[in-house]
Amino acid sequence: MSGRRDAVVRCDGCVGCCASSQFVHIGPDEVETLAAIPRALLFPAPGAPRGHVLLGYDAEGRCPMLAGDRCSIYEVRPRTCRTYDCRVFVASGVDVGDDKPLVARRARAWRFTIRTPEDRRARDALRAASEFLRERDASLPEDVRPVTPTQRAVLSLAVQHLFTGSTTPPLSRVVAAIRRRRP
Ligand code: SF4
């Protein structure tokens, strides 16, 4: 979900993330994607540099590129869609939220296997990171404060490495790490 490579997720026909009232960000470098989507469906992404746009959703919360239960532009779907991985909620322990029941249902079905002490440490560190971000939300500067559960889950991954020890890192270190590693 850092945007650097595609997620490999067995969706098994689930299109929950395409039908959950989510805005899909598209960068100016996604030329083929932009060419495949009618211009009228795109609008400038608030606060982002020129050229970054968002694809919205219809009155039922469905992406307008969904045709039945398939993405009509799958081969050139946006990077946001290619990198989305609902397992991040289970891994981080972040609640998807009541407004996205389809994603919540799919996410709840995932199970992680903890095989080694290292696995457990990684899982615990990620959970500690997401809990820290939840508890300290009001203290976080605006530019790093997660707005959505998805953002909190992804930022937890970005600072997970700070929570592997027995002591809680200071807020300033977490903020600096987010600014450095933010996807
Ligand atoms: S562009 Fe395709 S993959 Fe992305 S949300 Fe829309 S239907 Fe789903």
mmCIF file of C-alpha atoms and ligand atoms in Angstrom, residues 18 24 55 63 65-66 71 73 77-78 81, ligand 1:
data_model
loop_
_atom_site.group_PDB
_atom_site.id
_atom_site.type_symbol
_atom_site.label_atom_id
_atom_site.label_comp_id
_atom_site.label_asym_id
_atom_site.label_seq_id
_atom_site.Cartn_x
_atom_site.Cartn_y
_atom_site.Cartn_z
ATOM 1 C CA CYS A 18 -14.846 -0.693 -5.415
ATOM 2 C CA VAL A 24 -9.707 6.871 -5.905
ATOM 3 C CA LEU A 55 -12.413 9.385 -9.262
ATOM 4 C CA CYS A 63 -17.086 3.301 -8.591
ATOM 5 C CA MET A 65 -15.893 2.103 -13.677
ATOM 6 C CA LEU A 66 -17.516 -0.982 -12.159
ATOM 7 C CA CYS A 71 -13.706 -3.403 -13.150
ATOM 8 C CA ILE A 73 -10.641 -0.893 -16.910
ATOM 9 C CA ARG A 77 -6.908 0.422 -13.218
ATOM 10 C CA PRO A 78 -5.502 3.198 -11.014
ATOM 11 C CA CYS A 81 -6.672 0.150 -6.766
HETATM 12 S S1 SF4 B 1 -11.214 1.745 -11.059
HETATM 13 FE FE1 SF4 B 1 -11.737 -0.436 -11.127
HETATM 14 S S2 SF4 B 1 -10.539 -1.391 -9.456
HETATM 15 FE FE2 SF4 B 1 -10.592 0.840 -9.094
HETATM 16 S S3 SF4 B 1 -12.330 1.205 -7.705
HETATM 17 FE FE3 SF4 B 1 -13.050 1.466 -9.830
HETATM 18 S S4 SF4 B 1 -13.869 -0.518 -10.414
HETATM 19 FE FE4 SF4 B 1 -12.574 -0.859 -8.612
#
